[in-house]
């Protein structure tokens, strides 16, 4: 077996991996290798041919491939090595030496090991399949996850059906409702189990409302008909416990069912190397440096937690790339006797990234990202340090479909630390008058 | 004129074909679906039963115990995944003890080796996650788990390697008994495709075996399809139990089993409800039953489903298998009513019928019979040395198509181009596991379709899930506007 070496191996050449690589190089790291399983860099952005990307990062509106191209240009200009068509099949960690071994394979070089001093996990996520949703009925062809449908239509130029029902109002589902309509298909409706949409508001307006496609909140598919190809689906309203309400069933004749019911971080490799996974996000538990419990193994992008905007993926991945480079170049701030604390999500705040902070290693400001569990209006986002209220910010709207963020200021926390140690920073949603 | 025609390319029909193909006979297998293993054989528990369950003296008991022994041997000769993981029948209440003892006695009468009754302390040593309520269990060490697809496929491939012909997408419409000029009896078979004549006819038509039987025999039989629903869980839940856990039937109904699969998933099921012969749909109630009753066997049943499915048992009114020559129709052989433990019994039924038919036709064993078959290599299961060897022979063994199950282009090409190769996406899936994993083909479907199209020389539109109208691609974009 031919073996290779690299200081930093980045698994995944999508938006997260690309931004991480660019940032690591900017920090001065030479020896980087990106592993990408697809035949080209760019990841899922390549099939996202709609616009709306880059408003935060580049202050202009780009399509997915254009957004990816900006980063791919940097990789090429910086001559950062990458291998496409290459699948990482395992990662192992040697506790004694701190070295990681990435096992990978491709058609040109076969099977090989790459010895790495640091690894950035940037594998992205996958879509939740029909089976995981336990939708009863037959198992015909014509049931696609929205992303698979998007791949066919945008990458292969193939149509996958003429009369479409979409279950789940995740962003890809909404985008595909418009895309299928553009290509001449009839999209009958989008059914959403929750009483709110899982997608961005702007996508509901631009992809459904503009085309008169009904969004049925608190509805789900309760039966699939068709032994060979989908012949129709039955949709029913659900009660507050998300159980179908008898008598509300309605049959929709269609040949295609698209599913946009959530994304799952692809952490099989992370598990293999011993990374601890947060059951709420499905991604790793990370510290302020976006480092996992395995020293020198970082995570960023959708493999860490599912994002709503690629701009945030790039931002987060840049942080991971910079920190991995600092770790390798010995530029990392040393941890002293200073405070290490946990961030505790509570009361409507589902999780936080990061979940632990070492005050010594914390930058001047630290962005904490999280999502909420329900739709909130006119509430306060409140933080407590060991039970004492620290900050309170008014929030007009907080929706589960949109990622939230909170900026922690190091100066403020250091002042608190000066008065004595603390262990926990709680983030919670509170009523305005509470 | 064929010597023998077999209706049905499920596990039973394929086992009969494999057995007969050892003789100097002209054999045809007719299948209404587009592939082997498309009916009951593809949707069942995948359990190789030890044989304690059936009534002593019944055909079920006889063929089960022998079939279990044969599968141990055949899995090596024909290279299909099988593991003797042992079965446990749990009594979840003290009152069940007598029933466990009864099963033990029945197993002894059926000649099942190694049976033992385990008390709770021994049981928890074997299965730490067993339910707190389990008081004792019958342990059957020869119980096992098998890949039902690849066992069926291996039997059919071996039959074909030894000269048996298979026709697919061909449904039998009518069978007529005829007498030839020399006075011998033969059967004329009309199908949805071409017609066939045959000296001997074997009925292995699964849930339609009564229809086929009743076309020629006056001694009518009746099959009730009985639906069983299952839930397959993620491999991350696969190590919950190592043995197959059955439950004694209780007042709550017939038990739901919880088992690891031979590929490392966890599976729970089946329910049992009478159904229409085409009804393989799952229901909300059925899936709920699987989860709630399956949970009774273990401390906690993980809720990590990756897919659910339903299969149909071919339950005959008499309750036993019907295997042998029909009394009123010489030359017509039944393998009907093959419900559980049918998968286990299949090779024994094949051997029995094969021998009977060969005797009837005074056939001789072939000198050049091929008794071994090599399965499709698996990159996922191979060690690094084997992987490198495969990749050296064909670099497409390093091109990953299905990332959940780590299946490569080389494996998929092998599955399509080999004997009785896959012609559908499901056919590829059953042979290679591409699409069987936790993303359920969300990623690899778009990669499998082009490989099938290229290897079969057809357009993308002609690639189907399982034949018939189960197309995926509906023209090119802009075609509809």
PDB file of N, CA and C in Angstrom, chain B residues 198-251:
ATOM      1  N   UNK B 198     -43.576 -29.180 -21.473  1.00  0.00           N
ATOM      2  CA  UNK B 198     -42.648 -29.791 -20.514  1.00  0.00           C
ATOM      3  C   UNK B 198     -43.171 -31.145 -20.054  1.00  0.00           C
ATOM      4  N   UNK B 199     -42.225 -32.057 -19.778  1.00  0.00           N
ATOM      5  CA  UNK B 199     -42.633 -33.383 -19.292  1.00  0.00           C
ATOM      6  C   UNK B 199     -43.052 -33.312 -17.830  1.00  0.00           C
ATOM      7  N   UNK B 200     -42.255 -32.597 -17.054  1.00  0.00           N
ATOM      8  CA  UNK B 200     -42.540 -32.481 -15.621  1.00  0.00           C
ATOM      9  C   UNK B 200     -42.697 -31.001 -15.284  1.00  0.00           C
ATOM     10  N   UNK B 201     -43.647 -30.713 -14.411  1.00  0.00           N
ATOM     11  CA  UNK B 201     -43.887 -29.330 -14.022  1.00  0.00           C
ATOM     12  C   UNK B 201     -43.781 -29.209 -12.506  1.00  0.00           C
ATOM     13  N   UNK B 202     -43.043 -28.193 -12.054  1.00  0.00           N
ATOM     14  CA  UNK B 202     -42.901 -27.966 -10.615  1.00  0.00           C
ATOM     15  C   UNK B 202     -43.555 -26.636 -10.267  1.00  0.00           C
ATOM     16  N   UNK B 203     -44.395 -26.682  -9.247  1.00  0.00           N
ATOM     17  CA  UNK B 203     -45.137 -25.493  -8.820  1.00  0.00           C
ATOM     18  C   UNK B 203     -44.458 -24.897  -7.582  1.00  0.00           C
ATOM     19  N   UNK B 204     -43.718 -23.826  -7.793  1.00  0.00           N
ATOM     20  CA  UNK B 204     -43.077 -23.136  -6.658  1.00  0.00           C
ATOM     21  C   UNK B 204     -43.489 -21.667  -6.728  1.00  0.00           C
ATOM     22  N   UNK B 205     -44.804 -21.456  -6.863  1.00  0.00           N
ATOM     23  CA  UNK B 205     -45.319 -20.126  -7.214  1.00  0.00           C
ATOM     24  C   UNK B 205     -45.689 -19.280  -6.005  1.00  0.00           C
ATOM     25  N   UNK B 206     -45.214 -19.654  -4.835  1.00  0.00           N
ATOM     26  CA  UNK B 206     -45.386 -18.794  -3.664  1.00  0.00           C
ATOM     27  C   UNK B 206     -46.836 -18.571  -3.302  1.00  0.00           C
ATOM     28  N   UNK B 207     -47.232 -17.285  -3.187  1.00  0.00           N
ATOM     29  CA  UNK B 207     -48.623 -17.002  -2.795  1.00  0.00           C
ATOM     30  C   UNK B 207     -49.612 -17.362  -3.903  1.00  0.00           C
ATOM     31  N   UNK B 208     -49.106 -17.632  -5.116  1.00  0.00           N
ATOM     32  CA  UNK B 208     -49.987 -18.050  -6.209  1.00  0.00           C
ATOM     33  C   UNK B 208     -49.922 -19.560  -6.459  1.00  0.00           C
ATOM     34  N   UNK B 209     -49.309 -20.312  -5.563  1.00  0.00           N
ATOM     35  CA  UNK B 209     -49.157 -21.754  -5.785  1.00  0.00           C
ATOM     36  C   UNK B 209     -50.514 -22.449  -5.843  1.00  0.00           C
ATOM     37  N   UNK B 210     -51.526 -21.893  -5.158  1.00  0.00           N
ATOM     38  CA  UNK B 210     -52.865 -22.512  -5.250  1.00  0.00           C
ATOM     39  C   UNK B 210     -53.452 -22.313  -6.639  1.00  0.00           C
ATOM     40  N   UNK B 211     -53.249 -21.130  -7.204  1.00  0.00           N
ATOM     41  CA  UNK B 211     -53.775 -20.852  -8.545  1.00  0.00           C
ATOM     42  C   UNK B 211     -53.167 -21.825  -9.554  1.00  0.00           C
ATOM     43  N   UNK B 212     -51.858 -21.989  -9.488  1.00  0.00           N
ATOM     44  CA  UNK B 212     -51.160 -22.883 -10.418  1.00  0.00           C
ATOM     45  C   UNK B 212     -51.618 -24.330 -10.205  1.00  0.00           C
ATOM     46  N   UNK B 213     -51.646 -24.764  -8.944  1.00  0.00           N
ATOM     47  CA  UNK B 213     -52.046 -26.135  -8.621  1.00  0.00           C
ATOM     48  C   UNK B 213     -53.453 -26.425  -9.149  1.00  0.00           C
ATOM     49  N   UNK B 214     -54.349 -25.474  -8.877  1.00  0.00           N
ATOM     50  CA  UNK B 214     -55.755 -25.701  -9.215  1.00  0.00           C
ATOM     51  C   UNK B 214     -56.020 -25.645 -10.720  1.00  0.00           C
ATOM     52  N   UNK B 215     -55.023 -25.189 -11.502  1.00  0.00           N
ATOM     53  CA  UNK B 215     -55.164 -25.213 -12.964  1.00  0.00           C
ATOM     54  C   UNK B 215     -55.144 -26.652 -13.494  1.00  0.00           C
ATOM     55  N   UNK B 216     -54.463 -27.552 -12.762  1.00  0.00           N
ATOM     56  CA  UNK B 216     -54.308 -28.909 -13.294  1.00  0.00           C
ATOM     57  C   UNK B 216     -54.898 -29.998 -12.406  1.00  0.00           C
ATOM     58  N   UNK B 217     -55.063 -29.704 -11.113  1.00  0.00           N
ATOM     59  CA  UNK B 217     -55.477 -30.761 -10.192  1.00  0.00           C
ATOM     60  C   UNK B 217     -56.926 -30.548  -9.752  1.00  0.00           C
ATOM     61  N   UNK B 218     -57.618 -31.662  -9.535  1.00  0.00           N
ATOM     62  CA  UNK B 218     -58.985 -31.568  -9.010  1.00  0.00           C
ATOM     63  C   UNK B 218     -59.000 -31.551  -7.493  1.00  0.00           C
ATOM     64  N   UNK B 219     -57.869 -31.920  -6.889  1.00  0.00           N
ATOM     65  CA  UNK B 219     -57.785 -31.848  -5.428  1.00  0.00           C
ATOM     66  C   UNK B 219     -57.305 -30.458  -5.060  1.00  0.00           C
ATOM     67  N   UNK B 220     -58.266 -29.567  -4.869  1.00  0.00           N
ATOM     68  CA  UNK B 220     -57.954 -28.139  -4.763  1.00  0.00           C
ATOM     69  C   UNK B 220     -57.203 -27.808  -3.469  1.00  0.00           C
ATOM     70  N   UNK B 221     -56.372 -26.836  -3.564  1.00  0.00           N
ATOM     71  CA  UNK B 221     -55.718 -26.302  -2.362  1.00  0.00           C
ATOM     72  C   UNK B 221     -56.051 -24.811  -2.275  1.00  0.00           C
ATOM     73  N   UNK B 222     -55.851 -24.249  -1.102  1.00  0.00           N
ATOM     74  CA  UNK B 222     -56.163 -22.826  -0.925  1.00  0.00           C
ATOM     75  C   UNK B 222     -55.115 -22.126  -0.067  1.00  0.00           C
ATOM     76  N   UNK B 223     -54.547 -21.075  -0.624  1.00  0.00           N
ATOM     77  CA  UNK B 223     -53.511 -20.320   0.089  1.00  0.00           C
ATOM     78  C   UNK B 223     -54.043 -18.964   0.511  1.00  0.00           C
ATOM     79  N   UNK B 224     -53.789 -18.614   1.764  1.00  0.00           N
ATOM     80  CA  UNK B 224     -54.124 -17.287   2.264  1.00  0.00           C
ATOM     81  C   UNK B 224     -52.821 -16.520   2.459  1.00  0.00           C
ATOM     82  N   UNK B 225     -52.594 -15.466   1.673  1.00  0.00           N
ATOM     83  CA  UNK B 225     -51.386 -14.666   1.914  1.00  0.00           C
ATOM     84  C   UNK B 225     -51.503 -13.997   3.278  1.00  0.00           C
ATOM     85  N   UNK B 226     -50.468 -14.149   4.065  1.00  0.00           N
ATOM     86  CA  UNK B 226     -50.494 -13.568   5.413  1.00  0.00           C
ATOM     87  C   UNK B 226     -49.332 -12.582   5.513  1.00  0.00           C
ATOM     88  N   UNK B 227     -49.690 -11.318   5.688  1.00  0.00           N
ATOM     89  CA  UNK B 227     -48.686 -10.251   5.601  1.00  0.00           C
ATOM     90  C   UNK B 227     -47.877 -10.115   6.887  1.00  0.00           C
ATOM     91  N   UNK B 228     -46.590  -9.942   6.713  1.00  0.00           N
ATOM     92  CA  UNK B 228     -45.700  -9.687   7.849  1.00  0.00           C
ATOM     93  C   UNK B 228     -44.945  -8.395   7.613  1.00  0.00           C
ATOM     94  N   UNK B 229     -45.017  -7.471   8.572  1.00  0.00           N
ATOM     95  CA  UNK B 229     -44.324  -6.189   8.430  1.00  0.00           C
ATOM     96  C   UNK B 229     -43.085  -6.161   9.309  1.00  0.00           C
ATOM     97  N   UNK B 230     -42.068  -5.496   8.796  1.00  0.00           N
ATOM     98  CA  UNK B 230     -40.774  -5.453   9.480  1.00  0.00           C
ATOM     99  C   UNK B 230     -40.222  -4.034   9.519  1.00  0.00           C
ATOM    100  N   UNK B 231     -39.372  -3.788  10.501  1.00  0.00           N
ATOM    101  CA  UNK B 231     -38.597  -2.544  10.525  1.00  0.00           C
ATOM    102  C   UNK B 231     -37.124  -2.919  10.619  1.00  0.00           C
ATOM    103  N   UNK B 232     -36.342  -2.323   9.730  1.00  0.00           N
ATOM    104  CA  UNK B 232     -34.897  -2.543   9.738  1.00  0.00           C
ATOM    105  C   UNK B 232     -34.233  -1.309  10.335  1.00  0.00           C
ATOM    106  N   UNK B 233     -33.335  -1.535  11.290  1.00  0.00           N
ATOM    107  CA  UNK B 233     -32.692  -0.418  11.983  1.00  0.00           C
ATOM    108  C   UNK B 233     -31.251  -0.223  11.499  1.00  0.00           C
ATOM    109  N   UNK B 234     -30.738   0.938  11.801  1.00  0.00           N
ATOM    110  CA  UNK B 234     -29.364   1.322  11.476  1.00  0.00           C
ATOM    111  C   UNK B 234     -28.358   0.319  12.066  1.00  0.00           C
ATOM    112  N   UNK B 235     -27.218   0.211  11.391  1.00  0.00           N
ATOM    113  CA  UNK B 235     -26.156  -0.672  11.909  1.00  0.00           C
ATOM    114  C   UNK B 235     -25.651  -0.221  13.275  1.00  0.00           C
ATOM    115  N   UNK B 236     -25.836   1.048  13.580  1.00  0.00           N
ATOM    116  CA  UNK B 236     -25.419   1.511  14.908  1.00  0.00           C
ATOM    117  C   UNK B 236     -26.256   0.864  16.016  1.00  0.00           C
ATOM    118  N   UNK B 237     -27.389   0.280  15.645  1.00  0.00           N
ATOM    119  CA  UNK B 237     -28.214  -0.431  16.621  1.00  0.00           C
ATOM    120  C   UNK B 237     -27.993  -1.943  16.537  1.00  0.00           C
ATOM    121  N   UNK B 238     -27.125  -2.356  15.604  1.00  0.00           N
ATOM    122  CA  UNK B 238     -26.998  -3.779  15.277  1.00  0.00           C
ATOM    123  C   UNK B 238     -26.442  -4.657  16.375  1.00  0.00           C
ATOM    124  N   UNK B 239     -25.730  -4.051  17.338  1.00  0.00           N
ATOM    125  CA  UNK B 239     -25.107  -4.877  18.370  1.00  0.00           C
ATOM    126  C   UNK B 239     -25.960  -4.965  19.634  1.00  0.00           C
ATOM    127  N   UNK B 240     -27.203  -4.509  19.550  1.00  0.00           N
ATOM    128  CA  UNK B 240     -28.090  -4.581  20.724  1.00  0.00           C
ATOM    129  C   UNK B 240     -28.212  -6.017  21.227  1.00  0.00           C
ATOM    130  N   UNK B 241     -28.394  -6.945  20.283  1.00  0.00           N
ATOM    131  CA  UNK B 241     -28.467  -8.363  20.629  1.00  0.00           C
ATOM    132  C   UNK B 241     -27.569  -9.143  19.679  1.00  0.00           C
ATOM    133  N   UNK B 242     -27.103 -10.306  20.125  1.00  0.00           N
ATOM    134  CA  UNK B 242     -26.295 -11.114  19.220  1.00  0.00           C
ATOM    135  C   UNK B 242     -27.057 -12.351  18.747  1.00  0.00           C
ATOM    136  N   UNK B 243     -28.031 -12.794  19.535  1.00  0.00           N
ATOM    137  CA  UNK B 243     -28.857 -13.930  19.128  1.00  0.00           C
ATOM    138  C   UNK B 243     -30.177 -13.425  18.546  1.00  0.00           C
ATOM    139  N   UNK B 244     -30.890 -14.342  17.905  1.00  0.00           N
ATOM    140  CA  UNK B 244     -32.235 -14.016  17.452  1.00  0.00           C
ATOM    141  C   UNK B 244     -33.184 -14.241  18.625  1.00  0.00           C
ATOM    142  N   UNK B 245     -33.907 -13.201  19.009  1.00  0.00           N
ATOM    143  CA  UNK B 245     -34.802 -13.301  20.163  1.00  0.00           C
ATOM    144  C   UNK B 245     -36.243 -13.466  19.700  1.00  0.00           C
ATOM    145  N   UNK B 246     -36.782 -14.668  19.917  1.00  0.00           N
ATOM    146  CA  UNK B 246     -38.202 -14.902  19.652  1.00  0.00           C
ATOM    147  C   UNK B 246     -38.957 -14.714  20.958  1.00  0.00           C
ATOM    148  N   UNK B 247     -40.252 -14.469  20.840  1.00  0.00           N
ATOM    149  CA  UNK B 247     -41.103 -14.424  22.035  1.00  0.00           C
ATOM    150  C   UNK B 247     -42.084 -15.581  21.960  1.00  0.00           C
ATOM    151  N   UNK B 248     -42.438 -16.122  23.113  1.00  0.00           N
ATOM    152  CA  UNK B 248     -43.543 -17.077  23.128  1.00  0.00           C
ATOM    153  C   UNK B 248     -44.801 -16.296  22.774  1.00  0.00           C
ATOM    154  N   UNK B 249     -45.712 -16.935  22.084  1.00  0.00           N
ATOM    155  CA  UNK B 249     -46.982 -16.244  21.873  1.00  0.00           C
ATOM    156  C   UNK B 249     -47.627 -15.958  23.235  1.00  0.00           C
ATOM    157  N   UNK B 250     -48.153 -14.759  23.421  1.00  0.00           N
ATOM    158  CA  UNK B 250     -48.826 -14.423  24.681  1.00  0.00           C
ATOM    159  C   UNK B 250     -50.233 -13.970  24.362  1.00  0.00           C
ATOM    160  N   UNK B 251     -50.951 -13.518  25.402  1.00  0.00           N
ATOM    161  CA  UNK B 251     -52.317 -13.026  25.155  1.00  0.00           C
ATOM    162  C   UNK B 251     -52.275 -11.769  24.296  1.00  0.00           C
TER     163      UNK B 251
END
